[in-house]
Tab-separated table of C-alpha atoms in Angstrom:
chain	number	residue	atom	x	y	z
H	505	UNK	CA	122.013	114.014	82.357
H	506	UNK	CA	120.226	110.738	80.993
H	507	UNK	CA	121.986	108.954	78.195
H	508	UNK	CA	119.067	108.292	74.976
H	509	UNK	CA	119.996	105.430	73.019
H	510	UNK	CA	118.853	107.350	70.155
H	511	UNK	CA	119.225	105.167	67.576
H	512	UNK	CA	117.117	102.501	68.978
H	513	UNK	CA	113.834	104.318	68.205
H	514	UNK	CA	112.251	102.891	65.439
H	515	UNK	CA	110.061	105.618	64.049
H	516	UNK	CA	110.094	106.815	60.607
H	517	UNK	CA	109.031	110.670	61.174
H	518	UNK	CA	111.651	112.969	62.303
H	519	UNK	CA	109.398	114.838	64.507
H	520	UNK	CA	108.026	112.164	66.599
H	521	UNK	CA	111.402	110.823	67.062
H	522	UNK	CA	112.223	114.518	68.427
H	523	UNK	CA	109.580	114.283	70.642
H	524	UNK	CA	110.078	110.991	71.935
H	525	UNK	CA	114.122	112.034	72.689
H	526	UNK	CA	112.838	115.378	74.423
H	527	UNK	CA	110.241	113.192	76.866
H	528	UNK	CA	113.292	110.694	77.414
H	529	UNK	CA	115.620	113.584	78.831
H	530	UNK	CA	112.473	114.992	80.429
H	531	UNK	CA	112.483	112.305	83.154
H	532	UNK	CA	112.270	112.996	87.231
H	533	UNK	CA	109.486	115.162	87.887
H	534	UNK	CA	111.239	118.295	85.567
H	535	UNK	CA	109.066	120.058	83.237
H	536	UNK	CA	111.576	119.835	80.385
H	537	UNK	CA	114.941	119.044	79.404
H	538	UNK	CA	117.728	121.336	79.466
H	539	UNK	CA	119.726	122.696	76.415
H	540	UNK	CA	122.790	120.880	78.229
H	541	UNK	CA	120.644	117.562	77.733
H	542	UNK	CA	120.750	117.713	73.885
H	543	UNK	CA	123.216	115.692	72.430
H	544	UNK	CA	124.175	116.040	68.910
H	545	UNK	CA	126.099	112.485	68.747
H	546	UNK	CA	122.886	110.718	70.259
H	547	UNK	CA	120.829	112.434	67.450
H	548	UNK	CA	122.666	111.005	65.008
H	549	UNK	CA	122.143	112.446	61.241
H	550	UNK	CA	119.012	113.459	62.531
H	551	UNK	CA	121.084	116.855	64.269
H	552	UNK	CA	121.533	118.376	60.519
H	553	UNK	CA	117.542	118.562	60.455
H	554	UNK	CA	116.925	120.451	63.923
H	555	UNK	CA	117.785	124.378	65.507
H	556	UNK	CA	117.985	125.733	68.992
H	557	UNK	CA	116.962	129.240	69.825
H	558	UNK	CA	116.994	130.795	72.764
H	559	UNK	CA	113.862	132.345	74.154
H	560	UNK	CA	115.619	136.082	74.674
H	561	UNK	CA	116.001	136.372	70.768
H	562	UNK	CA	112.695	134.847	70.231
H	563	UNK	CA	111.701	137.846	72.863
H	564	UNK	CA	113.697	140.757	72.125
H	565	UNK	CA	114.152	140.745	68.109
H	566	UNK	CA	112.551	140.801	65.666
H	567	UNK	CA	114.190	138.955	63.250
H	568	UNK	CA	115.644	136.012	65.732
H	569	UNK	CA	119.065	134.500	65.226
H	570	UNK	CA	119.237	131.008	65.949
H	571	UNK	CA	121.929	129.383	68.296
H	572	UNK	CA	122.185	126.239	66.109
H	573	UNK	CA	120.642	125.302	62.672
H	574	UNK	CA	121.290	122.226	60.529
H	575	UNK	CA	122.818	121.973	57.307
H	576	UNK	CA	119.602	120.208	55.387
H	577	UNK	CA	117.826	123.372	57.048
H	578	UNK	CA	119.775	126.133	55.684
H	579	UNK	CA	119.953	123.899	52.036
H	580	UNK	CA	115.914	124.002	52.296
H	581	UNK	CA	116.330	127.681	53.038
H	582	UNK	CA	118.653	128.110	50.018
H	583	UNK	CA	115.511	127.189	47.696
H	584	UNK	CA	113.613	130.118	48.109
H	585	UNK	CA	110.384	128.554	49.565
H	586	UNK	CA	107.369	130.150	49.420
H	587	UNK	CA	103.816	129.808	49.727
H	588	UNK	CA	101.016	129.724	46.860
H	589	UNK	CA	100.403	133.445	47.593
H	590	UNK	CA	104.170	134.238	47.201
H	591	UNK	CA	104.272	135.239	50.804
H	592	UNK	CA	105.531	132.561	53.256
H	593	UNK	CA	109.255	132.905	52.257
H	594	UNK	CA	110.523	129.885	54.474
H	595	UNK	CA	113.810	131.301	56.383
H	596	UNK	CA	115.952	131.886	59.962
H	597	UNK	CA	113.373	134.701	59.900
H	598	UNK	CA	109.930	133.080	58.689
H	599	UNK	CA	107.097	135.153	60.175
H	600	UNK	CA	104.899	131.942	60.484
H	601	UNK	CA	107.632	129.680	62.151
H	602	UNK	CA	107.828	132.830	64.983
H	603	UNK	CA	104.459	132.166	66.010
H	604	UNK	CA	105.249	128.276	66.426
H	605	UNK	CA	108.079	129.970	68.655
H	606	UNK	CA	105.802	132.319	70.265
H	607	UNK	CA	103.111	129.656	70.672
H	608	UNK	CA	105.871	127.027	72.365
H	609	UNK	CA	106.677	130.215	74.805
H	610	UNK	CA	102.810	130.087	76.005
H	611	UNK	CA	102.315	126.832	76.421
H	612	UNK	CA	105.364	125.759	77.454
H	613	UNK	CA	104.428	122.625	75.529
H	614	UNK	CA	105.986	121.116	72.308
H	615	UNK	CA	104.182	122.149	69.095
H	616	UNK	CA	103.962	120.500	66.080
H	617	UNK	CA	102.804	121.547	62.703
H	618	UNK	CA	102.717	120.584	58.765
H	619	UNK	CA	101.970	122.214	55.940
H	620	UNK	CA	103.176	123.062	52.071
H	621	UNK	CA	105.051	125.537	50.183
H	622	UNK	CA	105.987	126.142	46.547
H	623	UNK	CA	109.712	126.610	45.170
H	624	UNK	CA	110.147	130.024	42.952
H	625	UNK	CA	110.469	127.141	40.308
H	626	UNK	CA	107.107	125.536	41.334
H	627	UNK	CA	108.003	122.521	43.510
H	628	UNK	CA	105.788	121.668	45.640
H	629	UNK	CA	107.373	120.962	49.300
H	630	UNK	CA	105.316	119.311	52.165
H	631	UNK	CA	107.014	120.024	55.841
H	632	UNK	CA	106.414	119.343	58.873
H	633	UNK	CA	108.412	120.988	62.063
H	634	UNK	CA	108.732	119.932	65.965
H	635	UNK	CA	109.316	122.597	68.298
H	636	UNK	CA	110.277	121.141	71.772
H	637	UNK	CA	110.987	123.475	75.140
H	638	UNK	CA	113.709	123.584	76.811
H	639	UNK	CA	114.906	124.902	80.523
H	640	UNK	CA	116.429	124.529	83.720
H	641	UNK	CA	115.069	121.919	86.276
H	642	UNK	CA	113.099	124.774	88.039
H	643	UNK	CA	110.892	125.363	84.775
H	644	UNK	CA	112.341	128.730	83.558
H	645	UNK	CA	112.010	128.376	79.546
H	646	UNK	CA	115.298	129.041	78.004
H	647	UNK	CA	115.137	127.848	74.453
H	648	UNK	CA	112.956	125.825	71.764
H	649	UNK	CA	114.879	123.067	70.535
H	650	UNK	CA	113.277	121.151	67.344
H	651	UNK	CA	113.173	119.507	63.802
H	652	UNK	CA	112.284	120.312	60.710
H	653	UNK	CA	111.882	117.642	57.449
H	654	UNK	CA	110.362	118.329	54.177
H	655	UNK	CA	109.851	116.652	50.504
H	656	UNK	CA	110.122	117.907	47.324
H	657	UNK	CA	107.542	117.026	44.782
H	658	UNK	CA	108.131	117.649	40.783
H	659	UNK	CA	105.189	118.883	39.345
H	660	UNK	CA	105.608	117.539	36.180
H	661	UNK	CA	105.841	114.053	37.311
H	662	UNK	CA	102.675	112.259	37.506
């Protein structure tokens, strides 16, 4: 297991730093890191922003449990997120963060996407979310590790 001095890396966005940890543990010729790689004490504060789920329940259920999930995840969670259709409800379960899964499971690649949402109350939230495969050294995907960080924006300020 390599040993990331996380806290050197000096960029601002939670989801490149994810992706530059993941290609520091993916070192030697291996495809991607291994769940075993991740350390929570070399992310730092950054571990209450990322999840781990394993590929079977991304697989075999429907609505996928996740093996880890950070505290400022389930608090975004807790606000009721939604799109301006009133149909992206932002949760363990989102329907539109599956197929960021699903996608990961293809290409067996990281994926990264941004976006907005709106709060029941109206606040608008930009995201954006790393999703980052990992294995064994032989290349058999066995989870998608990754971040997620958001802003809230009050309407009525100008």
């Amino acid at each position: 297991m390599v040993k990331v001095n996380y806290s050197a890396f000096e960029e601002r966005r939670l989801t490149q730093r994810l992706h530059r940890y993941w290609t520091e543990k993916s070192v030697g010729g291996i495809a991607f890191p291994s769940e075993n790689d991740i350390d929570p004490d070399e992310l730092s504060k950054d571990w209450e922003n990322c999840f781990l789920v394993q590929v079977r329940d991304i697989v075999n259920v429907q609505d996928y449990n996740y093996t880890f999930l950070g505290s400022k995840i389930m608090e975004a969670y807790r606000g009721h997120l939604q799109d301006e259709h009133n149909e992206f409800m932002v949760g363990p379960n989102a329907h539109n963060v599956s197929k960021s899964f699903g996608r990961v499971l293809v290409t067996r690649a990281p994926v990264m996407e941004e976006g907005e949402l709106v709060t029941l109350p109206g606040n608008l939230v930009k995201y954006r979310h790393r999703m980052l495969p990992l294995g064994t050294p032989e290349g058999v995907l066995e989870a998608v590790f990754g971040g997620l960080s958001f802003k809230y924006f009050d309407p009525d300020a100008e």
